[in-house]
Amino acid sequence: MAITTEPPRSTNATGASNIPPPPAPPSAATLEIKNPATGELVGSVPVMSAAEVDQAVARARAASTEWGALSHAERGTELGKFRRAIAESCDDLAELIHRENGKPRLEALVEVLMALSHLDHAIKRAEKAMAPKKVSSGIMANYRATVGYFPLGVIAVIGPWNYPIFTPMGSIAYALAAGNAVVFKPSELTPLIGVRLAEIAARTIATPHVLQVVTGAGATGAALSKSTVDKIAFTGSTATGKRIMAAASERLTPVLLELGGKDAMIVADDADVDKAAEGAVFGALTNAGQACVSIERIYVVDAIYDRFVAKVVDEVRALKVGGDDGHLGAMTSLAQVAIVKDHLQDAVARGAKVLCGGPDAISGNYIQPTVLVDVTQDMKVMKEETFGPVVPIARVSSVDEAVRLSNDSKYGLGSSVWGKHAVRELANRVKAGMTSINSVVAFAGITSLPFGGVGESGFGRIHGDEGIREFTRTKSTAEEVFSLPLAVTSFKLPKNAYERVRGLIQTLYGGGLVARAGDAWRKIF
Ligand code: NAD
């Protein structure tokens, strides 16, 4: 949606502006949020202009000074109040997510739990993760060398619609705990949960404006990307991630990009077939397949392929779509439904066989979960992010072939491997930021594991200690503890300095006794 960011100006006869622009009035445009399952109006939010975004960033800048100066314990107390208020509102929040996004209430409540576990972890870990580290000073033995971590200032968090509280909280919690203020731009499809989070923060955290929300569509996000924030944490599609990185290059604003995925699952012949099938069905169909770490393609070794496929089909046929007790809810947007339909039609046209569901089993925002076999690597469903309830299963002759096909992707977010013998080695061969072994998507729930991808799935890490330090600036300090006659930081060197430096090189790294002792030491240990 396009918004006008320039206030109206009068011009003189030459066409040049002669009246300074008035302060930007709040935008009159609004976004209406409709329940994808019923079409009912859930609420509306303003479409904020670039000027309004800049004002929010300025308020956050002021807040960051006070917030960043607090001790970890003080920030922990404030964030603890925030955490408790979210927990106390969990039913309301789950209901809002359910109505705004279309997912079942239970799935929405699990999302709130996951968001809280990350907030809790960030609060508890921030002090340790940001503790100054004494590091070796190497040949500068007369120095104390330390690495320190300090808040960056203001973080822009731009989020998607598929997990409207869990996904942004993966950045918001860690950024706040590290001492930054946050300006959050939720998806235009699910902004109400962001507005609610900012309201909870405003009434629980003593420092005002430490978490604000700016609402609108892509143009509001673009304005935030071009603003004076100190870092942009973006979660969304690869296409938007590239646009944000280009916009951020204007100010060299650092970016953290959590983008799309095409997660592969590999099932070796010694896997527990029943458990693997159960995992595949959950991994591919949770959140109606609208998860960045959904299982999007499955490679199964020939020896167990038929048993695996039969079990998957049984499991999928037992699932219910829609209704209060449905396993799969409504798809959040018709635009996403159209992408899924296109991928299914492409697969069928290229020879894939539909075992259940299929391109015709779509009605409005509801898609019946689909199992596809006879799939090949050139199909959209095996190459591009489908982001829907589809389980494509390919037969492979060996684990080596499965690894080759898994790694034949521009994406590299999550993955899953199943088997017994050498299964950890198998996990290490998959080119992805994260791998679950004999499970699916578990890495997202383990708060101390860094989360993020490689390739077109993005870079940077949220969650864990890395997720805290991602929102800090690293400061290296070198402090002289005692003086040496041969100081490399002074021009006042002895006359034979050249010979001494040369002697040092030979002693330490050449064939000298110290170097030989060092090599022997390294061989032993
Ligand atoms: P999207 O890229 O369409 O939108 C994401 C956010 O970016 C929205 O808030 C949107 O308003 C904003 N935006 C759009 N254009 C912008 C611009 N030019 N500048 C700045 N902001 C802009 O993504 P989506 O459809 O909301 O989310 C689905 C995608 O998110 C999928 O690809 C999914 O894989 C990905 N995702 C990734 C992760 C992860 O952790 N890697 C997690 C969840 C979702």
XYZ file of C-alpha atoms and ligand atoms in Angstrom:
569
model
C 0.000 0.000 0.000
C 1.430 3.392 -0.946
C 1.318 6.221 1.573
C 2.188 9.838 1.076
C 5.064 10.804 3.302
C 5.558 14.359 2.057
C 3.270 16.957 3.711
C 1.592 19.338 1.215
C 3.636 22.437 0.295
C 2.780 25.787 -1.362
C 5.002 26.806 -4.235
C 5.926 30.259 -5.617
C 5.917 31.294 -9.288
C 9.211 29.480 -9.910
C 7.834 26.294 -8.459
C 10.195 26.387 -5.445
C 8.864 25.766 -1.956
C 8.695 28.957 0.153
C 6.729 27.802 3.214
C 8.300 25.382 5.718
C 6.336 22.148 6.010
C 4.030 21.893 9.044
C 4.542 19.021 11.507
C 3.194 15.821 9.970
C -0.438 15.222 10.960
C -1.372 11.668 11.864
C -2.247 9.720 8.728
C -5.974 9.413 8.033
C -5.536 6.043 6.316
C -6.354 2.907 8.271
C -5.919 -0.822 7.810
C -8.839 -3.101 8.584
C -7.972 -6.501 10.008
C -10.419 -9.273 9.117
C -10.625 -12.773 10.555
C -9.394 -15.056 7.741
C -11.740 -17.841 8.871
C -14.958 -15.793 9.010
C -14.300 -12.461 7.309
C -15.495 -10.613 10.462
C -13.785 -7.289 11.255
C -11.320 -7.804 14.145
C -10.039 -4.232 14.385
C -8.244 -1.469 12.568
C -4.956 0.386 12.906
C -3.566 3.576 11.401
C -1.243 3.474 8.428
C 1.650 5.450 9.849
C 3.652 7.857 7.723
C 7.430 8.204 7.575
C 7.149 11.280 9.812
C 5.258 9.285 12.450
C 7.845 6.507 12.230
C 10.639 9.054 12.747
C 8.829 10.438 15.796
C 8.596 6.944 17.288
C 12.309 6.397 16.636
C 13.107 9.735 18.342
C 11.067 8.708 21.410
C 12.838 5.343 21.419
C 16.205 7.107 21.234
C 15.381 9.063 24.399
C 14.121 5.893 26.106
C 17.245 3.956 25.149
C 19.463 6.332 27.138
C 17.563 5.648 30.364
C 16.959 1.954 29.644
C 20.539 1.270 28.571
C 21.896 2.895 31.755
C 19.953 0.511 34.041
C 21.710 -2.509 35.537
C 20.756 -5.954 34.255
C 18.960 -6.596 37.536
C 16.908 -3.411 37.152
C 15.997 -4.201 33.558
C 15.204 -7.770 34.626
C 12.728 -6.468 37.205
C 10.937 -4.326 34.601
C 10.903 -7.065 31.975
C 9.696 -9.512 34.625
C 6.588 -7.336 35.084
C 6.111 -7.327 31.307
C 6.474 -11.142 31.206
C 3.985 -11.628 34.022
C 1.404 -9.346 32.405
C 1.706 -11.273 29.126
C 1.245 -14.544 31.018
C -1.816 -13.158 32.809
C -3.308 -12.034 29.462
C -2.509 -15.337 27.708
C -6.152 -16.222 26.952
C -6.882 -12.785 25.474
C -3.690 -12.837 23.456
C -4.366 -16.346 22.121
C -7.908 -15.323 21.195
C -6.628 -12.252 19.353
C -4.013 -14.288 17.459
C -6.680 -16.871 16.604
C -9.012 -14.197 15.203
C -6.354 -12.140 13.468
C -4.299 -14.953 11.956
C -6.805 -17.826 11.585
C -4.823 -20.478 13.493
C -6.548 -22.719 16.072
C -6.714 -21.340 19.656
C -4.436 -24.062 21.016
C -1.780 -23.298 18.415
C -2.093 -19.599 19.302
C -1.681 -20.368 23.013
C 1.419 -22.506 22.321
C 2.799 -19.518 20.443
C 2.296 -17.333 23.536
C 4.095 -19.964 25.636
C 7.027 -20.026 23.213
C 7.225 -16.224 23.181
C 7.249 -16.166 26.991
C 9.968 -18.811 27.195
C 12.213 -16.630 25.018
C 11.428 -13.489 27.017
C 12.222 -15.371 30.222
C 15.455 -16.759 28.787
C 16.584 -13.348 27.542
C 15.929 -11.788 30.959
C 17.896 -14.526 32.736
C 20.829 -14.753 30.302
C 21.499 -11.122 29.372
C 23.946 -10.387 32.183
C 26.036 -13.528 31.548
C 25.938 -13.192 27.751
C 27.078 -9.556 27.975
C 29.666 -10.075 30.722
C 33.072 -8.712 29.690
C 35.372 -11.520 28.546
C 39.084 -11.561 29.292
C 40.882 -12.976 26.268
C 44.461 -14.021 25.591
C 46.765 -11.123 24.780
C 49.093 -13.369 22.739
C 52.488 -11.843 22.015
C 51.312 -8.574 23.625
C 51.766 -10.323 26.974
C 52.029 -7.080 28.916
C 48.394 -6.203 28.089
C 45.056 -7.104 29.584
C 42.712 -7.772 26.654
C 38.968 -7.634 27.207
C 35.861 -7.868 25.042
C 32.834 -5.936 26.305
C 29.239 -5.824 25.059
C 27.056 -2.721 25.182
C 23.534 -1.892 23.992
C 23.310 -0.579 20.432
C 20.525 1.943 21.134
C 17.352 1.621 19.058
C 16.386 -1.590 17.266
C 13.785 -1.795 14.509
C 11.955 -5.121 14.579
C 9.929 -5.824 11.421
C 7.802 -8.938 11.644
C 5.688 -11.363 9.582
C 2.121 -12.615 10.050
C 2.593 -16.342 10.488
C 3.612 -16.270 14.184
C 2.604 -12.735 15.181
C 3.889 -12.955 18.784
C 6.473 -15.753 18.830
C 8.518 -14.617 15.846
C 8.924 -10.917 16.740
C 9.476 -11.782 20.405
C 12.558 -13.721 19.274
C 14.092 -10.328 18.496
C 12.168 -7.984 20.834
C 12.957 -9.919 24.046
C 16.661 -10.230 23.305
C 16.994 -6.630 22.129
C 15.241 -5.261 25.242
C 17.176 -7.500 27.636
C 20.417 -6.287 26.030
C 19.446 -2.706 26.979
C 17.972 -1.389 23.727
C 14.687 0.344 22.982
C 12.588 -1.282 20.244
C 10.309 0.067 17.531
C 8.224 -2.842 16.270
C 6.478 -2.867 12.906
C 4.139 -5.882 12.810
C 2.736 -7.342 9.602
C -0.211 -5.489 8.107
C -2.141 -8.775 8.317
C -1.638 -9.188 12.087
C -0.849 -5.797 13.652
C -3.282 -5.996 16.591
C -1.151 -8.360 18.627
C 1.775 -5.935 18.235
C -0.388 -3.054 19.400
C -1.453 -5.140 22.432
C 2.190 -5.981 23.275
C 3.148 -2.299 23.181
C 0.171 -1.469 25.442
C 1.274 -4.115 27.948
C 4.843 -2.772 27.848
C 3.609 0.800 28.396
C 1.706 -0.125 31.547
C 4.308 -2.463 33.047
C 7.777 -1.127 32.149
C 8.687 2.043 34.066
C 10.817 3.531 31.261
C 8.358 5.032 28.747
C 8.583 4.208 25.021
C 10.981 1.317 25.478
C 8.758 -0.810 23.233
C 6.616 1.020 20.671
C 4.673 -0.224 17.715
C 4.308 1.458 14.325
C 1.536 0.122 12.106
C 1.057 0.086 8.373
C 2.045 -1.921 5.326
C 5.324 -2.161 3.421
C 5.801 1.617 3.133
C 5.782 1.993 6.927
C 8.369 -0.784 7.177
C 10.416 0.886 4.449
C 10.335 4.183 6.378
C 11.584 2.370 9.482
C 14.386 0.745 7.458
C 15.543 4.166 6.291
C 15.281 5.795 9.744
C 18.151 6.394 12.174
C 17.736 3.104 14.084
C 20.949 1.321 15.081
C 19.988 -2.103 13.743
C 17.149 -3.707 11.810
C 15.968 -7.164 12.848
C 13.791 -8.364 9.992
C 11.773 -11.558 9.801
C 9.859 -12.133 6.589
C 10.252 -13.091 2.974
C 13.570 -13.205 1.157
C 12.332 -10.662 -1.402
C 11.533 -8.075 1.298
C 14.782 -8.899 3.128
C 16.745 -7.919 0.024
C 14.827 -4.616 -0.211
C 15.501 -3.874 3.443
C 19.197 -4.605 3.084
C 19.370 -2.249 0.108
C 17.559 0.505 2.055
C 19.774 -0.050 5.108
C 22.901 0.361 3.002
C 22.156 4.113 2.727
C 23.143 4.600 6.379
C 25.108 1.358 6.707
C 22.567 0.267 9.289
C 23.367 -3.327 10.266
C 20.693 -5.887 9.461
C 19.698 -9.243 10.881
C 17.699 -11.197 8.312
C 15.469 -14.159 9.219
C 14.017 -15.081 5.833
C 12.268 -17.866 3.999
C 13.111 -21.544 3.941
C 12.627 -24.810 2.091
C 13.464 -27.183 4.923
C 14.396 -30.699 3.939
C 13.824 -33.864 5.956
C 15.942 -36.965 5.382
C 14.807 -40.412 6.481
C 17.543 -43.069 6.515
C 16.742 -46.791 6.258
C 17.413 -47.415 9.963
C 14.959 -44.713 11.116
C 11.942 -45.444 13.285
C 9.455 -45.208 10.408
C 6.338 -44.576 12.505
C 7.963 -41.807 14.519
C 9.486 -40.269 11.390
C 6.098 -40.228 9.658
C 4.478 -38.620 12.697
C 7.248 -36.005 12.779
C 6.914 -35.343 9.047
C 3.184 -34.734 9.344
C 3.569 -32.326 12.252
C 6.617 -30.605 10.753
C 4.900 -30.024 7.418
C 1.425 -29.179 8.669
C 1.811 -27.272 11.928
C 0.374 -23.767 11.524
C -1.157 -25.096 8.269
C 2.379 -25.241 6.880
C 2.850 -21.503 7.323
C 6.085 -21.768 9.312
C 9.496 -20.634 8.134
C 10.869 -23.941 9.464
C 8.081 -26.131 8.063
C 9.215 -29.406 6.577
C 8.762 -28.538 2.887
C 10.328 -31.585 1.173
C 11.086 -35.103 2.343
C 13.707 -37.508 1.005
C 13.160 -41.110 2.047
C 15.532 -43.988 1.342
C 14.056 -46.625 -0.956
C 14.075 -49.531 1.551
C 11.492 -47.897 3.844
C 9.806 -45.526 1.396
C 6.523 -47.403 0.895
C 6.000 -47.984 4.629
C 6.768 -44.331 5.367
C 4.364 -43.000 2.714
C 1.536 -45.291 3.866
C 1.963 -44.128 7.466
C 2.053 -40.444 6.472
C -1.159 -40.807 4.459
C -2.887 -42.542 7.414
C -1.820 -39.752 9.760
C -2.849 -36.964 7.397
C -6.270 -38.489 6.713
C -6.941 -38.433 10.465
C -6.464 -34.645 10.681
C -9.326 -32.198 10.891
C -9.318 -28.854 9.085
C -11.228 -25.913 10.584
C -13.613 -25.786 13.531
C -12.816 -25.272 17.188
C -11.053 -28.616 17.534
C -9.378 -28.554 14.087
C -5.715 -29.467 13.739
C -5.302 -27.019 10.863
C -6.855 -23.557 10.842
C -7.581 -21.149 8.024
C -4.729 -19.906 5.870
C -4.027 -16.316 6.892
C -4.262 -14.804 3.418
C -5.810 -15.635 0.058
C -2.549 -14.522 -1.552
C -0.797 -17.415 0.213
C -3.593 -19.814 -0.808
C -2.959 -18.808 -4.439
C 0.774 -19.609 -4.112
C 0.043 -23.034 -2.628
C -2.481 -23.800 -5.377
C 0.028 -22.743 -8.044
C 2.698 -25.055 -6.562
C 0.261 -27.979 -6.420
C -0.904 -27.443 -10.007
C 2.700 -27.177 -11.186
C 3.579 -30.443 -9.407
C 0.600 -32.312 -10.881
C 1.328 -30.949 -14.362
C 4.900 -32.250 -14.077
C 3.849 -35.736 -13.028
C 3.417 -35.704 -9.249
C 0.742 -37.994 -7.810
C -1.726 -36.672 -5.212
C -2.403 -39.206 -2.417
C -4.732 -36.907 -0.474
C -5.781 -33.266 -0.672
C -4.575 -31.663 -3.894
C -5.159 -28.472 -5.896
C -8.918 -29.051 -6.019
C -9.244 -29.580 -2.268
C -9.162 -25.843 -1.571
C -12.127 -23.795 -0.437
C -11.698 -20.122 0.428
C -8.974 -19.850 3.070
C -9.016 -23.597 3.819
C -6.670 -26.086 2.179
C -6.969 -29.815 2.827
C -3.520 -31.179 3.752
C -1.945 -32.666 0.662
C 0.476 -35.573 0.294
C 2.409 -35.691 -2.980
C 4.640 -38.488 -4.308
C 6.595 -38.924 -7.550
C 7.939 -35.437 -6.971
C 11.095 -34.223 -8.678
C 13.596 -31.535 -7.806
C 12.513 -29.250 -10.688
C 8.951 -28.799 -9.349
C 8.054 -25.541 -7.583
C 6.931 -27.583 -4.605
C 10.524 -28.869 -4.181
C 12.314 -25.611 -5.047
C 10.338 -22.575 -3.882
C 8.871 -21.824 -0.473
C 5.305 -23.197 -0.547
C 4.265 -22.077 2.947
C 1.175 -24.246 3.019
C -0.107 -27.670 4.155
C 1.775 -29.830 1.661
C 3.879 -32.975 2.256
C 5.961 -33.785 -0.864
C 7.828 -37.097 -0.486
C 10.660 -38.114 -2.823
C 12.179 -41.607 -3.067
C 15.998 -41.676 -2.993
C 18.436 -44.547 -3.451
C 20.745 -43.579 -0.582
C 21.408 -41.127 2.196
C 24.139 -39.595 0.017
C 21.580 -38.802 -2.664
C 19.272 -37.350 -0.002
C 22.039 -35.062 1.278
C 22.875 -33.921 -2.249
C 19.238 -33.069 -3.010
C 18.695 -31.413 0.380
C 21.684 -29.156 -0.216
C 20.544 -28.349 -3.750
C 18.614 -25.257 -2.595
C 19.161 -21.514 -2.381
C 17.695 -21.687 1.135
C 19.220 -23.123 4.300
C 17.106 -22.428 7.374
C 16.067 -25.573 9.297
C 16.184 -29.287 8.502
C 15.479 -32.668 10.020
C 17.279 -36.013 9.854
C 16.048 -39.416 11.005
C 18.049 -42.576 11.604
C 20.238 -44.377 14.117
C 23.689 -45.171 12.760
C 25.814 -42.055 12.114
C 22.770 -39.813 12.364
C 24.779 -36.955 13.928
C 27.252 -37.066 11.058
C 24.279 -36.981 8.708
C 22.979 -33.858 10.490
C 26.329 -32.138 10.007
C 26.262 -32.790 6.262
C 23.048 -30.814 5.765
C 23.693 -27.192 4.745
C 21.304 -25.349 7.037
C 21.405 -23.126 10.100
C 19.585 -25.681 12.233
C 18.878 -29.418 12.224
C 16.593 -31.501 14.423
C 17.748 -35.086 14.886
C 14.932 -37.653 15.089
C 12.554 -34.753 15.583
C 11.245 -31.681 13.771
C 11.422 -27.929 14.504
C 12.602 -28.629 18.090
C 15.516 -26.196 17.737
C 13.052 -23.254 17.678
C 11.776 -24.099 21.150
C 15.178 -24.549 22.804
C 15.803 -21.026 23.986
C 19.575 -21.309 24.312
C 20.066 -22.492 20.714
C 20.861 -19.733 18.220
C 18.250 -19.527 15.452
C 18.928 -18.446 11.888
C 19.816 -19.554 8.409
C 22.365 -19.539 5.634
C 22.104 -18.585 1.955
C 18.832 -16.891 1.020
C 17.405 -17.806 4.431
C 19.369 -14.861 5.794
C 22.101 -14.241 8.341
C 22.593 -13.246 11.944
C 21.159 -15.161 14.868
C 18.274 -14.671 17.271
C 17.760 -16.712 20.500
C 20.471 -17.880 22.879
C 23.541 -15.898 23.903
C 24.258 -15.122 20.233
C 20.768 -13.615 20.047
C 21.557 -11.284 22.937
C 24.965 -10.259 21.593
C 23.389 -9.688 18.155
C 21.847 -6.562 19.691
C 25.055 -5.233 21.234
C 28.104 -3.405 20.016
C 31.330 -5.206 20.731
C 34.083 -3.165 22.360
C 37.645 -4.462 22.487
C 39.918 -2.920 25.113
C 43.673 -3.359 25.397
C 45.089 -2.077 28.686
C 48.833 -1.984 29.333
C 49.583 -3.724 32.602
C 53.396 -3.342 32.612
C 55.982 -1.919 30.207
C 58.427 -3.900 28.081
C 61.702 -2.577 26.655
C 60.586 -3.591 23.134
C 57.208 -1.874 22.842
C 55.582 -2.093 19.415
C 53.453 0.959 20.234
C 56.409 3.353 20.586
C 58.993 4.877 18.242
C 61.519 4.799 21.115
C 62.999 1.437 20.254
C 66.476 0.093 20.984
C 69.033 0.320 18.141
C 69.043 -3.434 17.529
C 65.218 -3.571 17.370
C 65.236 -5.206 13.918
C 67.448 -8.094 15.116
C 65.342 -8.506 18.245
C 62.058 -8.693 16.298
C 63.672 -11.125 13.892
C 64.914 -13.258 16.774
C 61.422 -13.227 18.273
C 59.876 -14.436 14.992
C 62.370 -17.322 14.764
C 61.965 -18.231 18.429
C 58.180 -18.224 18.375
C 57.332 -19.444 14.881
C 60.548 -20.631 13.187
C 62.657 -23.684 14.046
C 63.608 -22.412 17.523
C 63.229 -24.368 20.712
C 60.098 -22.504 21.835
C 58.409 -23.040 18.435
C 59.302 -26.772 18.456
C 58.005 -27.112 22.004
C 54.799 -25.323 20.933
C 54.311 -27.687 17.972
C 54.910 -30.744 20.166
C 52.435 -29.392 22.722
C 49.767 -28.899 20.029
C 50.341 -32.459 18.729
C 49.847 -33.969 22.173
C 46.756 -31.953 23.055
P 6.846 -10.121 4.034
O 8.257 -10.022 3.614
O 5.793 -9.933 3.013
O 6.520 -9.050 5.172
C 7.219 -9.029 6.392
C 7.177 -7.632 6.982
O 7.905 -6.745 6.138
C 5.770 -7.047 7.097
O 5.680 -6.371 8.332
C 5.714 -6.077 5.934
O 4.813 -5.007 6.118
C 7.137 -5.572 5.906
N 7.570 -5.002 4.633
C 7.077 -5.234 3.386
N 7.767 -4.521 2.472
C 8.707 -3.825 3.149
C 9.756 -2.933 2.755
N 9.969 -2.609 1.485
N 10.555 -2.437 3.718
C 10.388 -2.785 5.019
N 9.412 -3.610 5.450
C 8.592 -4.136 4.519
O 6.723 -11.528 4.769
P 5.400 -12.202 5.308
O 4.610 -12.668 4.133
O 4.766 -11.331 6.323
O 5.987 -13.455 6.106
C 6.182 -14.699 5.517
C 7.647 -14.918 5.245
O 8.371 -14.778 6.456
C 7.956 -16.305 4.747
O 8.881 -16.252 3.705
C 8.583 -16.980 5.959
O 9.458 -18.031 5.647
C 9.292 -15.830 6.595
N 9.565 -16.094 8.004
C 10.846 -16.316 8.382
C 11.136 -16.619 9.704
C 12.557 -16.876 10.131
O 12.807 -16.857 11.323
N 13.500 -17.106 9.241
C 10.113 -16.671 10.651
C 8.810 -16.436 10.228
C 8.545 -16.133 8.894
